[in-house]
Amino acid sequence: MEAEEKELKSSIKCKIMASFFLLILMIGISVTWILQGVLQKTLIEKGLEEEAITDILSTFMVSGAGISMLAMLVAIGVAYILSRSIAEPIKKLTKVIEDISTGKLDTEIDPELKNS
C-alpha cells in the first residue's frame, strides 16, 4: 500500500516535471530560432559584412542557449513545487479511500483537501 502511494506520487511528479521541461525547451528553441531569423535579416538589411553577421549570430546563439538553460532550471524548480502541491492532496485522498475500502467507515476527509 505504501509502495503504491509512493509510486503514484512519484509518477505524477515525474510527468509534471517532464511536461514543464519539454514545454520550456520547446519555447526556448522556438523563440531563439525566430529571433535569430529576425536578427539575421535586420543585419543583412543594415549592410553588415558576412563575418560580422556570423560573429553576432554566434554570440546570440550562445546567449540564447544560456538563457534557455536558466529558464529550464527555473521551470524545473517551479514544476517540482507544483507537482508536490498536486501530488500531496492525491496521496492524502488515496489514503482516505483505502481506509474506507478496508472498512474504516469513520474515516474523515480533511475539508482543506479541496482547497490545496
PDB file of C-alpha atoms in Angstrom:
ATOM      1  CA  MET A   1       0.000   0.000   0.000  1.00  0.00           C
ATOM      2  CA  GLU A   2       2.766   2.434   0.988  1.00  0.00           C
ATOM      3  CA  ALA A   3       4.768   1.491  -2.104  1.00  0.00           C
ATOM      4  CA  GLU A   4       1.769   2.161  -4.353  1.00  0.00           C
ATOM      5  CA  GLU A   5       1.340   5.639  -2.841  1.00  0.00           C
ATOM      6  CA  LYS A   6       4.990   6.480  -3.418  1.00  0.00           C
ATOM      7  CA  GLU A   7       4.814   5.141  -6.967  1.00  0.00           C
ATOM      8  CA  LEU A   8       1.677   7.168  -7.755  1.00  0.00           C
ATOM      9  CA  LYS A   9       3.116  10.318  -6.220  1.00  0.00           C
ATOM     10  CA  SER A  10       6.445   9.815  -7.986  1.00  0.00           C
ATOM     11  CA  SER A  11       4.741   9.122 -11.307  1.00  0.00           C
ATOM     12  CA  ILE A  12       2.647  12.292 -11.131  1.00  0.00           C
ATOM     13  CA  LYS A  13       5.668  14.382 -10.134  1.00  0.00           C
ATOM     14  CA  CYS A  14       7.769  12.978 -12.951  1.00  0.00           C
ATOM     15  CA  LYS A  15       5.091  13.604 -15.562  1.00  0.00           C
ATOM     16  CA  ILE A  16       4.528  17.185 -14.441  1.00  0.00           C
ATOM     17  CA  MET A  17       8.253  17.931 -14.299  1.00  0.00           C
ATOM     18  CA  ALA A  18       8.876  16.336 -17.699  1.00  0.00           C
ATOM     19  CA  SER A  19       5.994  18.318 -19.204  1.00  0.00           C
ATOM     20  CA  PHE A  20       7.342  21.610 -17.863  1.00  0.00           C
ATOM     21  CA  PHE A  21      10.858  20.762 -19.017  1.00  0.00           C
ATOM     22  CA  LEU A  22       9.731  19.928 -22.544  1.00  0.00           C
ATOM     23  CA  LEU A  23       7.461  22.972 -22.724  1.00  0.00           C
ATOM     24  CA  ILE A  24      10.242  25.355 -21.701  1.00  0.00           C
ATOM     25  CA  LEU A  25      12.677  23.618 -24.046  1.00  0.00           C
ATOM     26  CA  MET A  26      10.290  23.974 -26.992  1.00  0.00           C
ATOM     27  CA  ILE A  27       9.544  27.609 -26.174  1.00  0.00           C
ATOM     28  CA  GLY A  28      13.246  28.401 -25.805  1.00  0.00           C
ATOM     29  CA  ILE A  29      14.171  26.775 -29.101  1.00  0.00           C
ATOM     30  CA  SER A  30      11.268  28.423 -30.945  1.00  0.00           C
ATOM     31  CA  VAL A  31      11.952  31.909 -29.600  1.00  0.00           C
ATOM     32  CA  THR A  32      15.685  31.620 -30.290  1.00  0.00           C
ATOM     33  CA  TRP A  33      15.076  30.366 -33.833  1.00  0.00           C
ATOM     34  CA  ILE A  34      12.581  33.144 -34.611  1.00  0.00           C
ATOM     35  CA  LEU A  35      14.751  35.879 -33.115  1.00  0.00           C
ATOM     36  CA  GLN A  36      17.832  34.594 -34.928  1.00  0.00           C
ATOM     37  CA  GLY A  37      15.998  34.873 -38.254  1.00  0.00           C
ATOM     38  CA  VAL A  38      14.814  38.396 -37.470  1.00  0.00           C
ATOM     39  CA  LEU A  39      18.284  39.432 -36.294  1.00  0.00           C
ATOM     40  CA  GLN A  40      19.974  37.963 -39.361  1.00  0.00           C
ATOM     41  CA  LYS A  41      17.533  39.685 -41.726  1.00  0.00           C
ATOM     42  CA  THR A  42      17.999  43.019 -39.925  1.00  0.00           C
ATOM     43  CA  LEU A  43      21.798  42.760 -40.010  1.00  0.00           C
ATOM     44  CA  ILE A  44      21.781  41.932 -43.722  1.00  0.00           C
ATOM     45  CA  GLU A  45      19.478  44.900 -44.417  1.00  0.00           C
ATOM     46  CA  LYS A  46      21.868  47.179 -42.498  1.00  0.00           C
ATOM     47  CA  GLY A  47      24.653  46.104 -44.850  1.00  0.00           C
ATOM     48  CA  LEU A  48      26.999  44.471 -42.331  1.00  0.00           C
ATOM     49  CA  GLU A  49      29.775  42.227 -43.578  1.00  0.00           C
ATOM     50  CA  GLU A  50      29.157  38.474 -43.599  1.00  0.00           C
ATOM     51  CA  GLU A  51      31.877  37.871 -40.994  1.00  0.00           C
ATOM     52  CA  ALA A  52      30.361  40.427 -38.599  1.00  0.00           C
ATOM     53  CA  ILE A  53      26.910  38.893 -39.052  1.00  0.00           C
ATOM     54  CA  THR A  54      28.299  35.429 -38.313  1.00  0.00           C
ATOM     55  CA  ASP A  55      30.027  36.674 -35.147  1.00  0.00           C
ATOM     56  CA  ILE A  56      26.895  38.455 -33.922  1.00  0.00           C
ATOM     57  CA  LEU A  57      24.693  35.428 -34.622  1.00  0.00           C
ATOM     58  CA  SER A  58      27.154  33.105 -32.848  1.00  0.00           C
ATOM     59  CA  THR A  59      27.131  35.338 -29.775  1.00  0.00           C
ATOM     60  CA  PHE A  60      23.343  35.487 -29.926  1.00  0.00           C
ATOM     61  CA  MET A  61      23.061  31.693 -30.094  1.00  0.00           C
ATOM     62  CA  VAL A  62      25.388  31.195 -27.107  1.00  0.00           C
ATOM     63  CA  SER A  63      23.462  33.801 -25.109  1.00  0.00           C
ATOM     64  CA  GLY A  64      20.157  32.241 -26.139  1.00  0.00           C
ATOM     65  CA  ALA A  65      21.350  28.798 -25.070  1.00  0.00           C
ATOM     66  CA  GLY A  66      22.429  30.158 -21.686  1.00  0.00           C
ATOM     67  CA  ILE A  67      19.126  31.925 -21.135  1.00  0.00           C
ATOM     68  CA  SER A  68      17.229  28.787 -22.183  1.00  0.00           C
ATOM     69  CA  MET A  69      19.212  26.684 -19.700  1.00  0.00           C
ATOM     70  CA  LEU A  70      18.496  29.160 -16.937  1.00  0.00           C
ATOM     71  CA  ALA A  71      14.802  29.139 -17.846  1.00  0.00           C
ATOM     72  CA  MET A  72      14.814  25.335 -17.760  1.00  0.00           C
ATOM     73  CA  LEU A  73      16.320  25.327 -14.271  1.00  0.00           C
ATOM     74  CA  VAL A  74      13.666  27.762 -13.079  1.00  0.00           C
ATOM     75  CA  ALA A  75      10.973  25.664 -14.789  1.00  0.00           C
ATOM     76  CA  ILE A  76      12.234  22.514 -13.092  1.00  0.00           C
ATOM     77  CA  GLY A  77      12.014  24.270  -9.723  1.00  0.00           C
ATOM     78  CA  VAL A  78       8.500  25.529 -10.447  1.00  0.00           C
ATOM     79  CA  ALA A  79       7.476  22.095 -11.739  1.00  0.00           C
ATOM     80  CA  TYR A  80       8.797  20.442  -8.586  1.00  0.00           C
ATOM     81  CA  ILE A  81       6.835  22.798  -6.340  1.00  0.00           C
ATOM     82  CA  LEU A  82       3.707  22.463  -8.484  1.00  0.00           C
ATOM     83  CA  SER A  83       3.968  18.685  -8.641  1.00  0.00           C
ATOM     84  CA  ARG A  84       4.231  18.497  -4.852  1.00  0.00           C
ATOM     85  CA  SER A  85       1.134  20.658  -4.464  1.00  0.00           C
ATOM     86  CA  ILE A  86      -0.777  18.361  -6.831  1.00  0.00           C
ATOM     87  CA  ALA A  87       0.561  15.012  -5.606  1.00  0.00           C
ATOM     88  CA  GLU A  88       0.206  15.612  -1.853  1.00  0.00           C
ATOM     89  CA  PRO A  89      -3.620  16.010  -1.814  1.00  0.00           C
ATOM     90  CA  ILE A  90      -3.915  12.980  -4.111  1.00  0.00           C
ATOM     91  CA  LYS A  91      -1.786  10.976  -1.683  1.00  0.00           C
ATOM     92  CA  LYS A  92      -3.974  12.038   1.258  1.00  0.00           C
ATOM     93  CA  LEU A  93      -7.192  11.307  -0.619  1.00  0.00           C
ATOM     94  CA  THR A  94      -5.874   7.902  -1.696  1.00  0.00           C
ATOM     95  CA  LYS A  95      -5.146   7.080   1.950  1.00  0.00           C
ATOM     96  CA  VAL A  96      -8.712   8.052   2.946  1.00  0.00           C
ATOM     97  CA  ILE A  97     -10.179   5.940   0.133  1.00  0.00           C
ATOM     98  CA  GLU A  98      -8.050   2.951   1.146  1.00  0.00           C
ATOM     99  CA  ASP A  99      -9.126   3.335   4.776  1.00  0.00           C
ATOM    100  CA  ILE A 100     -12.797   3.425   3.764  1.00  0.00           C
ATOM    101  CA  SER A 101     -12.360   0.435   1.446  1.00  0.00           C
ATOM    102  CA  THR A 102     -10.892  -1.624   4.306  1.00  0.00           C
ATOM    103  CA  GLY A 103     -13.939  -0.945   6.451  1.00  0.00           C
ATOM    104  CA  LYS A 104     -12.834   2.108   8.422  1.00  0.00           C
ATOM    105  CA  LEU A 105     -16.057   3.955   7.729  1.00  0.00           C
ATOM    106  CA  ASP A 106     -15.427   6.533  10.444  1.00  0.00           C
ATOM    107  CA  THR A 107     -12.517   7.958   8.451  1.00  0.00           C
ATOM    108  CA  GLU A 108     -12.834  11.696   7.997  1.00  0.00           C
ATOM    109  CA  ILE A 109     -11.883  13.604   4.874  1.00  0.00           C
ATOM    110  CA  ASP A 110      -9.926  16.766   5.537  1.00  0.00           C
ATOM    111  CA  PRO A 111     -12.037  19.627   4.126  1.00  0.00           C
ATOM    112  CA  GLU A 112      -8.841  21.508   3.277  1.00  0.00           C
ATOM    113  CA  LEU A 113      -8.005  18.892   0.615  1.00  0.00           C
ATOM    114  CA  LYS A 114     -10.297  20.565  -1.906  1.00  0.00           C
ATOM    115  CA  ASN A 115      -8.512  23.881  -1.355  1.00  0.00           C
ATOM    116  CA  SER A 116      -4.966  22.515  -1.526  1.00  0.00           C
TER     117      SER A 116
END
